[in-house]
XYZ file of C-alpha atoms in Angstrom:
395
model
C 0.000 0.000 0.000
C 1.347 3.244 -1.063
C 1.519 6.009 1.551
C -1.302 8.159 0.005
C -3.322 4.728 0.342
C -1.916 4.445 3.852
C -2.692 8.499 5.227
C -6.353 7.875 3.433
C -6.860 4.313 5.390
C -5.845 6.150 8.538
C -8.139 9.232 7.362
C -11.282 6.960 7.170
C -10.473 5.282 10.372
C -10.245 8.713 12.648
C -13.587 9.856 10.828
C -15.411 6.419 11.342
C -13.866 6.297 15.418
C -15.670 10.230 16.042
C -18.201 8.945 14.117
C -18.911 6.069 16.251
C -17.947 8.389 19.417
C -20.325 10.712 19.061
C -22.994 7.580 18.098
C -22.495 6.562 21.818
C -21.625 9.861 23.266
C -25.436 10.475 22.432
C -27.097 7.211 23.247
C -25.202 7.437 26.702
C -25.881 11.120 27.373
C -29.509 10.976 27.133
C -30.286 8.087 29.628
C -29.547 10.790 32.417
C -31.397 13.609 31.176
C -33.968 11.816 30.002
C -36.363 12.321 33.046
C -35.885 16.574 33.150
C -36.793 16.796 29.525
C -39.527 18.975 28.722
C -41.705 15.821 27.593
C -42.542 15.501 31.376
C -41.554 11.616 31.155
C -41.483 9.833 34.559
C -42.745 6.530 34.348
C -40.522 3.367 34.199
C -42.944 2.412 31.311
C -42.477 5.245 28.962
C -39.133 5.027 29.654
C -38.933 1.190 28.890
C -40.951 2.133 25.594
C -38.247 4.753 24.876
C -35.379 2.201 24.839
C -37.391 0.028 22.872
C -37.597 2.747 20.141
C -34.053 3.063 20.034
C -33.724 -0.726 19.347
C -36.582 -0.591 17.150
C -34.825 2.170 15.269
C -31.805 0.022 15.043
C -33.619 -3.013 13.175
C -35.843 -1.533 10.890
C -33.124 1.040 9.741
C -29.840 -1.563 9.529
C -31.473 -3.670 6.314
C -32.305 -0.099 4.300
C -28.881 0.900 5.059
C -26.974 -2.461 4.341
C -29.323 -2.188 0.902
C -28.648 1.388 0.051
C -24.998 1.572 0.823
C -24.125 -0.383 -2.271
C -26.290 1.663 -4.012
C -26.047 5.203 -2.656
C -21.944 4.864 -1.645
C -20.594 4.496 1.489
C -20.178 8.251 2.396
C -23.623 9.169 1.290
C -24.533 6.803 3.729
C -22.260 7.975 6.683
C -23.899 11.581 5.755
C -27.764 10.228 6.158
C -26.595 9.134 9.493
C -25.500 12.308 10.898
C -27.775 13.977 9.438
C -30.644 11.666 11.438
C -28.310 11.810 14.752
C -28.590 15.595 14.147
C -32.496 15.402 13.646
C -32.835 13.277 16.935
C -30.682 15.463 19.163
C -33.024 18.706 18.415
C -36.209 16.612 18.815
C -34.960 15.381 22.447
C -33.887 19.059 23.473
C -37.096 20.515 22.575
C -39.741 17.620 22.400
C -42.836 18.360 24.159
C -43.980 15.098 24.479
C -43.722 11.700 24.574
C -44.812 10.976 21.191
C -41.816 13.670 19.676
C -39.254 11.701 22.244
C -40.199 8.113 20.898
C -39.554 9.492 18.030
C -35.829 11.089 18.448
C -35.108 7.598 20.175
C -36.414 5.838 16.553
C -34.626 8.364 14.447
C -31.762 8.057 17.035
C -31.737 4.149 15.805
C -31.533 4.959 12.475
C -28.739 7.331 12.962
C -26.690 4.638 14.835
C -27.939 2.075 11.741
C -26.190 3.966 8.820
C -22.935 5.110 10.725
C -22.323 1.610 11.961
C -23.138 0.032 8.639
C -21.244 2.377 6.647
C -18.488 3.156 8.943
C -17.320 -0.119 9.391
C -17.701 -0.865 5.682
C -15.239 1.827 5.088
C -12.546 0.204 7.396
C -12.994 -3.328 6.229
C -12.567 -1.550 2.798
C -9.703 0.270 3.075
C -7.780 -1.969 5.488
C -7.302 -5.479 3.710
C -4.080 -6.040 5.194
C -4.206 -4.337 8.995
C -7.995 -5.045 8.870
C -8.338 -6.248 12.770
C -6.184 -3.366 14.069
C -7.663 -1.140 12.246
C -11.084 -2.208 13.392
C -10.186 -2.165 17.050
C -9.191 1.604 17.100
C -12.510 2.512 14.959
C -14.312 1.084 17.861
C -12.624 2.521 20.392
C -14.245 5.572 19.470
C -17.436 3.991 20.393
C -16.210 2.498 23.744
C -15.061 6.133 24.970
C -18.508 7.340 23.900
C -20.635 4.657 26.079
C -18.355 5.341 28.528
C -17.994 9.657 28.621
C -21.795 9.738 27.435
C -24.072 9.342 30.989
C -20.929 11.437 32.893
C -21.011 14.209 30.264
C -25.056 14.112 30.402
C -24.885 14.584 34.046
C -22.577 17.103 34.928
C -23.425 19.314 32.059
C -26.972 19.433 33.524
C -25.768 20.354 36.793
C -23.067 23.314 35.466
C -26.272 24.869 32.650
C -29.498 22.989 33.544
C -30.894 20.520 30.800
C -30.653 22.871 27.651
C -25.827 23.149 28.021
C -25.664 19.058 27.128
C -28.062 19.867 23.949
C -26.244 22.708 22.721
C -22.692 21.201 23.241
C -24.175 18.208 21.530
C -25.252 19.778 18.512
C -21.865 21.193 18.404
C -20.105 18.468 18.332
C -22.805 16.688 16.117
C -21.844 19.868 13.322
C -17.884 18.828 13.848
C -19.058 15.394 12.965
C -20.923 16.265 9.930
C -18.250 18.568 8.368
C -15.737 14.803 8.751
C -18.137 13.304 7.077
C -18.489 15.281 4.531
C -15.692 17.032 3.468
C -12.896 14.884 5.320
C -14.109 11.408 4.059
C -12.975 10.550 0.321
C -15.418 9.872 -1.871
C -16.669 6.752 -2.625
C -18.809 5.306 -5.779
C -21.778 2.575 -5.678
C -19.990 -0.593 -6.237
C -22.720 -1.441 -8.743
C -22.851 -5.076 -7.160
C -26.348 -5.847 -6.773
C -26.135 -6.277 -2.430
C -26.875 -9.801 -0.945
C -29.962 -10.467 0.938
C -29.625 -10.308 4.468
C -32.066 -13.852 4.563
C -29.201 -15.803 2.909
C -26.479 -14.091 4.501
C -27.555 -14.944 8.116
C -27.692 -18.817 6.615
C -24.141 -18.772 5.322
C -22.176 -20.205 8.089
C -18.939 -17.600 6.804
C -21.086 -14.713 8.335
C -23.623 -16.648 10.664
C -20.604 -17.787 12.942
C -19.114 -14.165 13.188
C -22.451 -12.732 13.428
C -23.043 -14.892 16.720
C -19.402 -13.843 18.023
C -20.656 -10.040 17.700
C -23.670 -11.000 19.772
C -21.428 -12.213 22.328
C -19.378 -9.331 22.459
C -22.296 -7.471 23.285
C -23.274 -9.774 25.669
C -19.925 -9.888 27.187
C -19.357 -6.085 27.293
C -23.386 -4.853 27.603
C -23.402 -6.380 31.342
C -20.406 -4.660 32.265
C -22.168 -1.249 31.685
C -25.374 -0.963 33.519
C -24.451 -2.976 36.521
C -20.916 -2.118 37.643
C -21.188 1.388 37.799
C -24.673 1.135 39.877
C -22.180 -1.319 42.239
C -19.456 1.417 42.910
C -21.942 4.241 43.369
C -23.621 1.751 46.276
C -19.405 1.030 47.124
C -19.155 5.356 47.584
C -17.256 5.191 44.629
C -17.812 8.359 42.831
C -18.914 9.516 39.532
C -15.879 10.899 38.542
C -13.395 8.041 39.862
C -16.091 5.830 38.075
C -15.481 7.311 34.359
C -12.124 7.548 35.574
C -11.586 3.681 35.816
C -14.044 3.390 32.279
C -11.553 5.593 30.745
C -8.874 3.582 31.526
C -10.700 0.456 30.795
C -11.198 1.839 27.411
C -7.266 3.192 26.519
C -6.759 -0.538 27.252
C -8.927 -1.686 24.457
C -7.168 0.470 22.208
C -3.229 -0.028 22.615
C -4.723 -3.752 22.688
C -5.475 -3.231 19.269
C -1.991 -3.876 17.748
C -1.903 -7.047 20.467
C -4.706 -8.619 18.933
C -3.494 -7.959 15.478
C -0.246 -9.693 16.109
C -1.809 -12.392 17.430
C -4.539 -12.855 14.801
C -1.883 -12.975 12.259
C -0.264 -15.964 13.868
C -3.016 -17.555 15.020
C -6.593 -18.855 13.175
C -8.674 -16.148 13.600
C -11.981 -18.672 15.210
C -9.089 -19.786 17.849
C -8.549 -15.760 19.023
C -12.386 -15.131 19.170
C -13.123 -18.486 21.042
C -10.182 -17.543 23.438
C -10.886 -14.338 23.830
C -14.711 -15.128 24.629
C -13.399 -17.875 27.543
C -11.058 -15.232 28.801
C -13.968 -12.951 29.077
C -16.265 -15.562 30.637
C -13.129 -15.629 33.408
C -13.021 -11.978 34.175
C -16.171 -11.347 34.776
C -16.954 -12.958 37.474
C -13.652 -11.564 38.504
C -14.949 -7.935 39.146
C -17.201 -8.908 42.175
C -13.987 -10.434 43.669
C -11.961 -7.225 43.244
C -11.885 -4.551 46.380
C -10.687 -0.886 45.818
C -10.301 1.958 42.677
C -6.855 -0.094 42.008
C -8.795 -3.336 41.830
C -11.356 -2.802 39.920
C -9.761 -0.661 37.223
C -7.694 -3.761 36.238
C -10.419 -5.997 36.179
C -12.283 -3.832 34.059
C -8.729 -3.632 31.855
C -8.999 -7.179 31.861
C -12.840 -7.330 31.165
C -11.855 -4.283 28.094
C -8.870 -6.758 26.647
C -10.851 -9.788 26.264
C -13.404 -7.915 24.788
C -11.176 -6.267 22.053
C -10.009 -9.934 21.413
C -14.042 -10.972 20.551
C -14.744 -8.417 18.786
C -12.164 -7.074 16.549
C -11.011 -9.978 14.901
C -14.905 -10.651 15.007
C -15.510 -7.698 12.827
C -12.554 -8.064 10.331
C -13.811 -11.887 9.352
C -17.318 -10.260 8.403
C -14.874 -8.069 6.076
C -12.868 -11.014 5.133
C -15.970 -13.450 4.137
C -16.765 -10.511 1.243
C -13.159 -10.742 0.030
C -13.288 -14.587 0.091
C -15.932 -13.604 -2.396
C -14.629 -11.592 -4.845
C -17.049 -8.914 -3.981
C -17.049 -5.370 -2.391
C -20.097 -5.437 -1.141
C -19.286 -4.734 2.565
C -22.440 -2.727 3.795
C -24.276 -6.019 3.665
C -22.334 -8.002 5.838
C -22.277 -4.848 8.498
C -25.843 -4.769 8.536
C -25.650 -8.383 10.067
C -23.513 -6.812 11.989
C -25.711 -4.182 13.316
C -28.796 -7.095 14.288
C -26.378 -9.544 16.022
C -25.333 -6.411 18.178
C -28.342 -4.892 18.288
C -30.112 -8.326 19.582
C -27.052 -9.143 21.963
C -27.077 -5.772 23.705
C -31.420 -5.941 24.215
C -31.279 -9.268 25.297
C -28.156 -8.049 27.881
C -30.978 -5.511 28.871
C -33.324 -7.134 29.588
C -32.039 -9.895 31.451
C -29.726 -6.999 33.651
C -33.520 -5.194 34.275
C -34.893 -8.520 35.309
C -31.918 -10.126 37.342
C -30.530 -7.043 39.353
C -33.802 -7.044 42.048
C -33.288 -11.092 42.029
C -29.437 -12.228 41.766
C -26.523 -11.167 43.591
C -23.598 -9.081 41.568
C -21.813 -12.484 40.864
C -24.582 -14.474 40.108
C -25.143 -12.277 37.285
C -22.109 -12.397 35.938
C -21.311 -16.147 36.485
C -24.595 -16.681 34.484
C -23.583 -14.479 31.576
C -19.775 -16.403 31.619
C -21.819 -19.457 31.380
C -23.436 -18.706 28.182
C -20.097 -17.496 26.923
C -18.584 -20.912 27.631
C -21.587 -22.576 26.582
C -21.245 -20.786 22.957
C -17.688 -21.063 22.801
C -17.586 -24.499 20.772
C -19.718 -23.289 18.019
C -17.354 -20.233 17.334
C -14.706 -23.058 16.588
C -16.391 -24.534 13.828
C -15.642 -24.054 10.395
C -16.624 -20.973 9.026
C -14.587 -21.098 5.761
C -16.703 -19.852 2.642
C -16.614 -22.549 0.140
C -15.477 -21.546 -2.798
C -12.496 -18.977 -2.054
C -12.001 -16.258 -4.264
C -8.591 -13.853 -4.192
C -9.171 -10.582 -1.986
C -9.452 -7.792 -3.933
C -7.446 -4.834 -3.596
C -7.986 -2.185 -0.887
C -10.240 1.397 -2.397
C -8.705 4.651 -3.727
């Protein structure tokens, strides 16, 4: 790869890691503001309704966008979902009700739909060679997002009252546009008429990556709502509390060139299976750990494994297109999108349901069960069968 190729492949990836950033950044900084918005929303079932929109959002939205970004381009794409993320963060600063706010959460789905689709579509097409480094420090973007949103959220309300997180927001939401569209290179339709998603989630190539994504989400999605709620019980403060995410998260990304190395050296369904059993290990691990000291390197540890599912995870989605002949990435990243999408609700959902019922560990040893229980069916083949060469990274 020539070094223009190289600065644009490392241009893409910044974009596509604020992208994802802010994509989070949002999601997170609403949950906390959420209840002083001028919607007037205080029941637990409006609110439940709410979250469901978001997901909602998410599903209908990922198959238009996995159609339309062969079609459209890539960037176009990555435009229609700022431009949506911008749409949803007026409508939940100035919604009057609950009907507008169900609605910034949909549009707020559909937002996250066509960055995620496209974004990593861009990275899986102009990274052949350093594809699962590469993918690790585009999602690092996101991980510092879930992790700054819900702080940001609640100290800006307390410094300005509810409207200073909006206005920041859209700020940053008009830095994030003007990447997108002026800083990303333009892209062209491939002209490849794009796969169904039906037979895609049936070919075992993408089916078995698909599932390691879910458990990724799985893996990481109980980390979030239920350790922070257990140091703010501990006295642990907000502040030391993103401290010790933030930390947790510039572990995932020097990790990045780690699990690179290693995924070079080693089959890529052996790195994902071990680094789904290594996550099954440290979770339970947190409830053991005593102290700031403690518990920042478990959640290290819990961050590490993690990278290890998920960014070799994401590159093989990338790679089963090569294997193909085909550059029709936006496709596969819409699987993507679902297997997340389903593995963080169903995270959700069970944290909502087992917190009032199951002690700290018992939640966690029963999500490191079903991580060991899935492990053997990451191992299994998940060669396409009829191998084509991989075709050249974009200009």
């Amino acid at each position: 790869m020539g070094l223009s190729a190289l600065a644009k492949g490392w241009q893409v990836t910044g974009v596509v890691a604020f992208a994802l950033f802010m994509d989070y950044l949002i999601y997170g900084l609403v949950v906390p503001l959420t209840l002083y918005s001028p919607a007037g929303i205080t029941g637990e079932e409006e609110l439940g309704l709410l979250y469901a929109g978001y997901a909602l959002g998410v599903l209908c939205a990922t198959p238009l966008f996995g159609y339309f970004g062969a079609r459209i381009g890539l960037k176009r794409t990555m435009i229609c979902g700022v431009a949506l993320s911008a749409a949803a963060t007026m409508l939940f600063w100035l919604a009057p009700d609950f009907a507008l706010m169900f609605l910034a959460r949909l549009l707020q789905g559909g937002a996250a739909a066509g960055t995620w689709t496209a974004g990593l579509s861009l990275i899986a097409a102009h990274h052949v060679e350093r594809r699962v480094e590469m993918m690790g420090y585009g999602l690092m973007g996101s991980t510092a997002g879930s992790v700054l949103g819900p702080v940001a959220g609640g100290v800006l309300y307390h410094l300005g009252g509810y409207s200073l997180p909006f206005v920041l927001t859209i700020l940053l939401v008009a830095i994030d546009a003007f990447l997108r569209i002026f800083v990303l290179p333009a892209d062209r339709p491939s002209g490849e008429a794009p796969p169904k998603l039906a037979p895609l989630l049936l070919d075992r190539s993408v089916l078995i990556p698909a599932g390691a994504v879910g458990l990724a989400a799985i893996g990481w999605g109980i980390v979030e709502p239920i350790v922070p709620s257990q140091l703010g019980r501990a006295g642990v403060s907000p502040a030391a509390i993103g401290l010790m995410f933030t930390i947790a998260t510039i572990a995932y990304g020097l990790s990045a060139p780690l699990v690179s190395w290693v995924s070079e050296r080693v089959a890529v369904k052996k790195v994902i299976a071990g680094g789904t059993v290594a996550m099954a290990i440290a979770l339970p691990l947190l409830s053991l750990y005593r102290g700031d000291v403690g518990m920042t390197v478990g959640l290290c540890l819990v961050s590490i494994s993690y990278a290890f599912m998920l960014n070799p995870t994401s590159a093989e989605l990338g790679n089963a297109v090569d294997r193909r002949g085909l550059t029709c990435y936006s496709a596969v990243y819409a699987v993507y999108n679902v297997a997340y999408s389903v593995g963080m609700m169903g995270t959700d959902a069970f944290a909502s349901i087992a917190s009032s019922r199951l002690s700290f560990l018992q939640i966690l040893l029963c999500v490191s069960a079903a991580l060991v229980v899935a492990t053997p069916f990451l191992l299994r083949d998940s060669a396409a069968p009829s191998p084509a060469p991989q075709p050249s990274a974009q200009k």
